[in-house]
Coordinates of C-alpha atoms and ligand atoms in Angstrom, one line a residue:
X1 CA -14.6 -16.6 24.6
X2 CA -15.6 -17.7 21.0
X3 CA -19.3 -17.8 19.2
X4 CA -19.6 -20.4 17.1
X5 CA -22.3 -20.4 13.9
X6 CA -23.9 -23.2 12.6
X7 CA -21.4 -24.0 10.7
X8 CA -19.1 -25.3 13.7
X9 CA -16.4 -21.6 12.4
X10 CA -15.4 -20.6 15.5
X11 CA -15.2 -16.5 15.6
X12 CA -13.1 -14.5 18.0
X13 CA -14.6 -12.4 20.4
X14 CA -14.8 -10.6 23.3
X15 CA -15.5 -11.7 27.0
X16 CA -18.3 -10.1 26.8
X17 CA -19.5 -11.9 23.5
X18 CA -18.4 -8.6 20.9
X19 CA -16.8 -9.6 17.8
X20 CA -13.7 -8.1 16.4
X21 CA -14.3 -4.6 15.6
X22 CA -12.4 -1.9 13.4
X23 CA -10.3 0.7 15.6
X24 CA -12.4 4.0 15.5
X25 CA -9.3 6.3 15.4
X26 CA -8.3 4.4 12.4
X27 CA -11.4 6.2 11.0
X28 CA -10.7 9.5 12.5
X29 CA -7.5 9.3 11.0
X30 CA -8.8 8.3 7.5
X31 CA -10.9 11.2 7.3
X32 CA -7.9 13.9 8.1
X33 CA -7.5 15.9 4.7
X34 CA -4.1 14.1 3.0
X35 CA -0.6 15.4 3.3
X36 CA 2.1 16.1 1.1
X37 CA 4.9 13.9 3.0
X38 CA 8.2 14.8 1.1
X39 CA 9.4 16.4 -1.6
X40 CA 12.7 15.9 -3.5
X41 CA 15.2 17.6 -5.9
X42 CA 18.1 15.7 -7.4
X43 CA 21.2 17.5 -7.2
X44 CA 22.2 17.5 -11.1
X45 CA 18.7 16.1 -12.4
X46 CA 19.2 14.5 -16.2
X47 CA 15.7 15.4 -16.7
X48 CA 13.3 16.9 -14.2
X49 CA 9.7 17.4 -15.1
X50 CA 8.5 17.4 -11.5
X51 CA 10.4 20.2 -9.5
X52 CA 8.7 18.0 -6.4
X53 CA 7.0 15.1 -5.6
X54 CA 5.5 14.1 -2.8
X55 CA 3.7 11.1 -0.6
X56 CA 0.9 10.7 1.7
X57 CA 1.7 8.7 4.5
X58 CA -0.9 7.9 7.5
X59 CA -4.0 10.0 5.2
X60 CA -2.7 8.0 2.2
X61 CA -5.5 5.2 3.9
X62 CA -7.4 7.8 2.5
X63 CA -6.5 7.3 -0.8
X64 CA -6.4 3.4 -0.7
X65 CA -9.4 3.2 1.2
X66 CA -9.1 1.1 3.5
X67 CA -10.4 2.3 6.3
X68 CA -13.5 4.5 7.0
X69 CA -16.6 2.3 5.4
X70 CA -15.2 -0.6 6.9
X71 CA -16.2 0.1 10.6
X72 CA -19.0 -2.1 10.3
X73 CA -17.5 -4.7 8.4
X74 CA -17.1 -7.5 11.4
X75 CA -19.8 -5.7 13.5
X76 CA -22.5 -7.8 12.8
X77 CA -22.5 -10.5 15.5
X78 CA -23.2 -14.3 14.3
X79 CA -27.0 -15.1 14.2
X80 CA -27.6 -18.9 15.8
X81 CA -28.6 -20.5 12.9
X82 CA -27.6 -18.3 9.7
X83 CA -25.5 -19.7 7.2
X84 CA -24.6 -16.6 6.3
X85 CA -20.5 -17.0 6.0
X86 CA -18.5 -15.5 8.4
X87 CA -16.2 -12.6 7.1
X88 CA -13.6 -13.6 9.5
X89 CA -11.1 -15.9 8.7
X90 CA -10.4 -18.9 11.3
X91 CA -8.7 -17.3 14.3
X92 CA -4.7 -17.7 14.7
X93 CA -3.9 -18.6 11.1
X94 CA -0.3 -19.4 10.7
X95 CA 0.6 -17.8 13.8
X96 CA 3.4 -19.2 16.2
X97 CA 3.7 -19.1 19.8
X98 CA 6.8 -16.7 20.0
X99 CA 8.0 -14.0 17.6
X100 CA 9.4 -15.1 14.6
X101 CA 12.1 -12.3 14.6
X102 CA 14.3 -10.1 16.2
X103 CA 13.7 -6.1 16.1
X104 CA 17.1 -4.7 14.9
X105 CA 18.2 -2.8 18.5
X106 CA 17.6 0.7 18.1
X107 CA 20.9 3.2 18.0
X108 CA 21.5 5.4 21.0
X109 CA 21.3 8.5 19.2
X110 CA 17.0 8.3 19.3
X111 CA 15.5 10.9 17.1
X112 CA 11.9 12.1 16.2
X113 CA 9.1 9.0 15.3
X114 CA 5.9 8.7 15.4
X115 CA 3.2 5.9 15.1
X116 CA 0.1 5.4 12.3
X117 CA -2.4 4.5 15.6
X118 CA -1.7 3.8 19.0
X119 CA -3.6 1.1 21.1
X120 CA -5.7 3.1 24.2
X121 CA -2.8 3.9 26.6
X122 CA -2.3 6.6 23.9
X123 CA 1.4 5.4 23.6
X124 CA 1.9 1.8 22.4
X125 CA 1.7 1.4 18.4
X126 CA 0.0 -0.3 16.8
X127 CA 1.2 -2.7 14.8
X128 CA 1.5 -6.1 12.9
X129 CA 1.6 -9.4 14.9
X130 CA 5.2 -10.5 15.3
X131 CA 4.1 -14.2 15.8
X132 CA 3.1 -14.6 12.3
X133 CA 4.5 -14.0 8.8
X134 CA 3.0 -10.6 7.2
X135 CA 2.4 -12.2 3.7
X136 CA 2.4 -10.1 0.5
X137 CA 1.5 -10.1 -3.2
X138 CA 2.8 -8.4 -6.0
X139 CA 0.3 -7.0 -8.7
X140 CA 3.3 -7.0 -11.5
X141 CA 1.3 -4.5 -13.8
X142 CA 3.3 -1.4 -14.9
X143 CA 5.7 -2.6 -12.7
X144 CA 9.4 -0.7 -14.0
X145 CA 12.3 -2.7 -15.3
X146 CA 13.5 -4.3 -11.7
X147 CA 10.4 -3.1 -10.2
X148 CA 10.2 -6.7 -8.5
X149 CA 14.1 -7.1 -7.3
X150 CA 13.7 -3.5 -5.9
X151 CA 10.5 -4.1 -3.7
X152 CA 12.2 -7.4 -2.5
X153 CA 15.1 -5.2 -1.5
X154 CA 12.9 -2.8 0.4
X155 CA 11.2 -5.7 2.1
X156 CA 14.2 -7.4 3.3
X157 CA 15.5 -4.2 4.5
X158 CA 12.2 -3.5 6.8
X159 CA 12.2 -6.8 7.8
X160 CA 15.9 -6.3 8.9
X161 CA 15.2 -3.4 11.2
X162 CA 11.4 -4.5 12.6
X163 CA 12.2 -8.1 12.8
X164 CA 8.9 -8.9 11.2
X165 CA 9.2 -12.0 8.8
X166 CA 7.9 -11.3 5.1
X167 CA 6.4 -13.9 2.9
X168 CA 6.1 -12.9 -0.5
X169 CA 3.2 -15.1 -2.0
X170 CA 3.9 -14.4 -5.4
X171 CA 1.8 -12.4 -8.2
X172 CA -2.0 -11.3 -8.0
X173 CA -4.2 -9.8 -10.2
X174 CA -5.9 -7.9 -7.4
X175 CA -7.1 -4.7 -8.6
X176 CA -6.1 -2.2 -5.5
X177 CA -9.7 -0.3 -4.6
X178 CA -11.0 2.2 -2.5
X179 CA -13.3 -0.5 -0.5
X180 CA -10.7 -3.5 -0.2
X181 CA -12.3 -6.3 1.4
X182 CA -9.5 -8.1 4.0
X183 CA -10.5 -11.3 4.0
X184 CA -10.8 -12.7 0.8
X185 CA -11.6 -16.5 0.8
X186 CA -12.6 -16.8 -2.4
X187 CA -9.0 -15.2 -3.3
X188 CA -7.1 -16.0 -0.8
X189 CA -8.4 -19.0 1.3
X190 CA -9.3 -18.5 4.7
X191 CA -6.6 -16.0 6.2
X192 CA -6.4 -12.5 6.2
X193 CA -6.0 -11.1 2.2
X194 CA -1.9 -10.8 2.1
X195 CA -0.7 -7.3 2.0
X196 CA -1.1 -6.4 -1.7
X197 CA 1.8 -4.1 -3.3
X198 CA 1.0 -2.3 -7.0
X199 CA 2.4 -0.4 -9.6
X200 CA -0.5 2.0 -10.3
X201 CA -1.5 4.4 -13.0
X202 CA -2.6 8.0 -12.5
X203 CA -5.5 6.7 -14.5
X204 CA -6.3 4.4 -11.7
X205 CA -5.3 6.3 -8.8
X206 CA -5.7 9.6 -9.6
X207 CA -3.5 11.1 -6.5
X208 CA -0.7 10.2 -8.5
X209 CA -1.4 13.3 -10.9
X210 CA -0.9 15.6 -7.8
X211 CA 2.7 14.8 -7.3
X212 CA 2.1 11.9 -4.8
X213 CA 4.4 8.8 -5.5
X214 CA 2.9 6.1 -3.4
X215 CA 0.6 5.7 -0.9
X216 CA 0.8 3.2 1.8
X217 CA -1.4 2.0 4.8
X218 CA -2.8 -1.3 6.8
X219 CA -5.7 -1.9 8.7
X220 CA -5.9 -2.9 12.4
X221 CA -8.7 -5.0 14.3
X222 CA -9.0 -5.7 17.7
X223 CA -10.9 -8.9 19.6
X224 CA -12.4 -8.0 22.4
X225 CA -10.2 -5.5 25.0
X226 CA -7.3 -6.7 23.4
X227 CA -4.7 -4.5 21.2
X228 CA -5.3 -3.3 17.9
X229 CA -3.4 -5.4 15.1
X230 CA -2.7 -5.0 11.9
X231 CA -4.0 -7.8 9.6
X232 CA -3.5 -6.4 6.4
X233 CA -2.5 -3.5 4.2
X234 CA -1.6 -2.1 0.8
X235 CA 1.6 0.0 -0.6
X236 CA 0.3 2.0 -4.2
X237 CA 3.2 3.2 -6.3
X238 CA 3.2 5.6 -9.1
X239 CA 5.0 3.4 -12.1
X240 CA 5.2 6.3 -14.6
X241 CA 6.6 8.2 -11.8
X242 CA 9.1 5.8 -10.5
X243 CA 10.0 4.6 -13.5
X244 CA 11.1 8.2 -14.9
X245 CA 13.3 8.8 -11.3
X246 CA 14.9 5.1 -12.3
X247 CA 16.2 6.8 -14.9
X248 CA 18.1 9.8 -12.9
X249 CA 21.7 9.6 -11.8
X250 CA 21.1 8.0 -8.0
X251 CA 17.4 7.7 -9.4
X252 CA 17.1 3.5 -8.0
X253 CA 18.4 4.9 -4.4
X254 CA 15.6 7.2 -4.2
X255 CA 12.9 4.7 -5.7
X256 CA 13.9 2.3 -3.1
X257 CA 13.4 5.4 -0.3
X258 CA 10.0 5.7 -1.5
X259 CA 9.3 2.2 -1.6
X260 CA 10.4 2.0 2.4
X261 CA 8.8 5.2 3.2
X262 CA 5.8 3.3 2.3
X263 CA 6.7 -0.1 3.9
X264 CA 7.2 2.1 7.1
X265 CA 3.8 3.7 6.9
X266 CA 2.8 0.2 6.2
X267 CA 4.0 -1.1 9.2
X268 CA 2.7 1.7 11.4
X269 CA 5.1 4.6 11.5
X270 CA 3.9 7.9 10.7
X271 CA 5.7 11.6 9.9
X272 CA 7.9 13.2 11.8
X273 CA 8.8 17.1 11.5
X274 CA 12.3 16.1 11.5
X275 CA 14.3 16.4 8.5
X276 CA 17.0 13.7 9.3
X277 CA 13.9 11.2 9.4
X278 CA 12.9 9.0 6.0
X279 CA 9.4 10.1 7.7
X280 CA 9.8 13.6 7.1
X281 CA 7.4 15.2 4.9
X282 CA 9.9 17.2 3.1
X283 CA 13.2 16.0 2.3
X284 CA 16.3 16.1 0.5
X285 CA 18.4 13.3 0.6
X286 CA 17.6 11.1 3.2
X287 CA 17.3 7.7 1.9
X288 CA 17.4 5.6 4.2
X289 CA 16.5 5.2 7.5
X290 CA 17.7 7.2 10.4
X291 CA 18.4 7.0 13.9
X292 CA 14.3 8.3 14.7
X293 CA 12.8 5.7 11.9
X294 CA 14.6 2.7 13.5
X295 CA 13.3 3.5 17.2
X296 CA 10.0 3.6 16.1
X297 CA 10.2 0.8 13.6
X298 CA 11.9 -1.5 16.2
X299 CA 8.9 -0.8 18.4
X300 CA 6.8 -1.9 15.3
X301 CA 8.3 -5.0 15.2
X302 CA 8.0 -5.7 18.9
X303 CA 4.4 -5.8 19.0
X304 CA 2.0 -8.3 20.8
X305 CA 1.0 -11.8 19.6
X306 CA -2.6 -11.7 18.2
X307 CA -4.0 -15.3 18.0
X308 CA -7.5 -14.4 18.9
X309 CA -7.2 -13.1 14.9
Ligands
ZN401 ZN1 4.4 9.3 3.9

């Protein structure tokens, strides 16, 4: 069932006539105090002026804020007669009938992962809609030397174990905030605002001072009784601090683990207390992903179609 405003823009809603509204436990889970997710020591460290550094996964959405104020954002239900523009874009958007890709089969071995949100059954995740590319943008401020090729890498490489097709939509000037709005027409046309990846400043995004590298999240909205689906998201790097560990022996291997730490909270996976996961909070030398992270993210990938959004 769709309302339709004056303006003929069809929005999605729900049999019984509710619009699209912001999963609650998203907010309960925004308002958990943040976590220090990993830390790591390089074996014969050139320099070392952090002893540890560390991530905030799931809470991170704390730090970009993108959840918690929003609840009300689509909650206002369309008035006959206002001309008031929707803050929805046009249902479906570039979505396909089918999934574009292929989760990566998980190996045999298992191994501990756990999910951002679950959908009510209290055991599917969350996640993007397969049937449609997740687009990004790059904000190339204070982005390191390779900063660019390196977040491509990490891309590809999530891609390669969810199945989920990555567009990269080229540069923004977005400025990442505490209240980003995800649907941006004015920005962005009329689709869901891209994913937005930036290389931030501990002037900007003061968690960066407390030994946190990057923070990473998305946002989920459901129509109706349907499942919660991400439409959106944002990864935060520290570029002072990944551009010093660029410069240790091994130093691009474990920039790279940070970035797909955060592509993996992106896409819905959370910690695990498992130390041969990427999703441990406290690690060593794990920097890639392991047997747990590609169950869960393979899961990620296989989510349901969402063109009611
Ligand atoms: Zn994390």
């Amino acid at each position: 069932m769709r309302h339709q405003n004056d303006e003929g823009r069809t929005l999605p809603s729900s049999p019984t006539g509710r619009i699209p509204q912001w999963v609650h436990d998203e907010v309960a889970h925004a308002l958990a105090p943040p976590e220090p997710w990993r830390s790591w020591t390089p074996r014969e460290p050139r320099r070392r002026k952090r002893r540890n550094w560390s991530n905030i996964g799931g809470a991170a959405l704390v730090g970009l804020g993108l959840v918690g104020s929003h609840v009300g954002l689509l909650a206002a239900p369309p008035v006959a007669g206002a001309s008031a523009p929707p803050n929805v874009p046009s249902p479906g958007g570039d979505s396909s009938d089918d999934p574009l890709g292929t989760p990566m089969t998980p190996p045999a071995a298992g191994g501990s992962y756990a999910f951002v949100q679950h959908q009510d059954d209290g055991v599917t995740p969350v996640a993007y809609d397969p049937c449609r590319p997740v687009h990004y943008v790059v904000r190339p401020d204070n982005a390191p030397v390779g900063g660019d090729q390196l977040v491509r890498d990490a891309v590809a490489r999530i891609s390669q174990v969810t199945g989920l097709q990555f567009v990269e939509d080229g540069a923004t000037d977005e400025d990442p905030t505490g209240q980003r709005e995800p649907f941006q027409p004015d920005r962005y046309g009329d689709r869901w605002a891209p994913v937005l990846i930036t290389w931030d400043t501990v002037a900007k995004q003061p968690d960066f001072a407390a030994d946190v590298a990057g923070l990473g999240g998305s946002r989920a909205l459901s129509v109706g009784d349907g499942p919660a689906v991400y439409v959106t998201g944002a990864v935060d790097l520290d570029a002072a601090q990944l551009a010093d560990m660029l410069t240790w022996p091994g130093g691009a291997a474990v920039v790279r683990a940070v970035v797909l730490h955060e592509l993996a909270h992106l896409v819905g996976l959370d910690h695990v207390d498992d130390p041969q996961q990427l999703m441990y909070p406290t690690t060593s030398d794990v920097l890639d992903f392991a047997d747990g992270d590609l169950t869960g993210l393979a899961q990620l990938g296989a989510g349901e179609c969402a063109p009611d959004l």
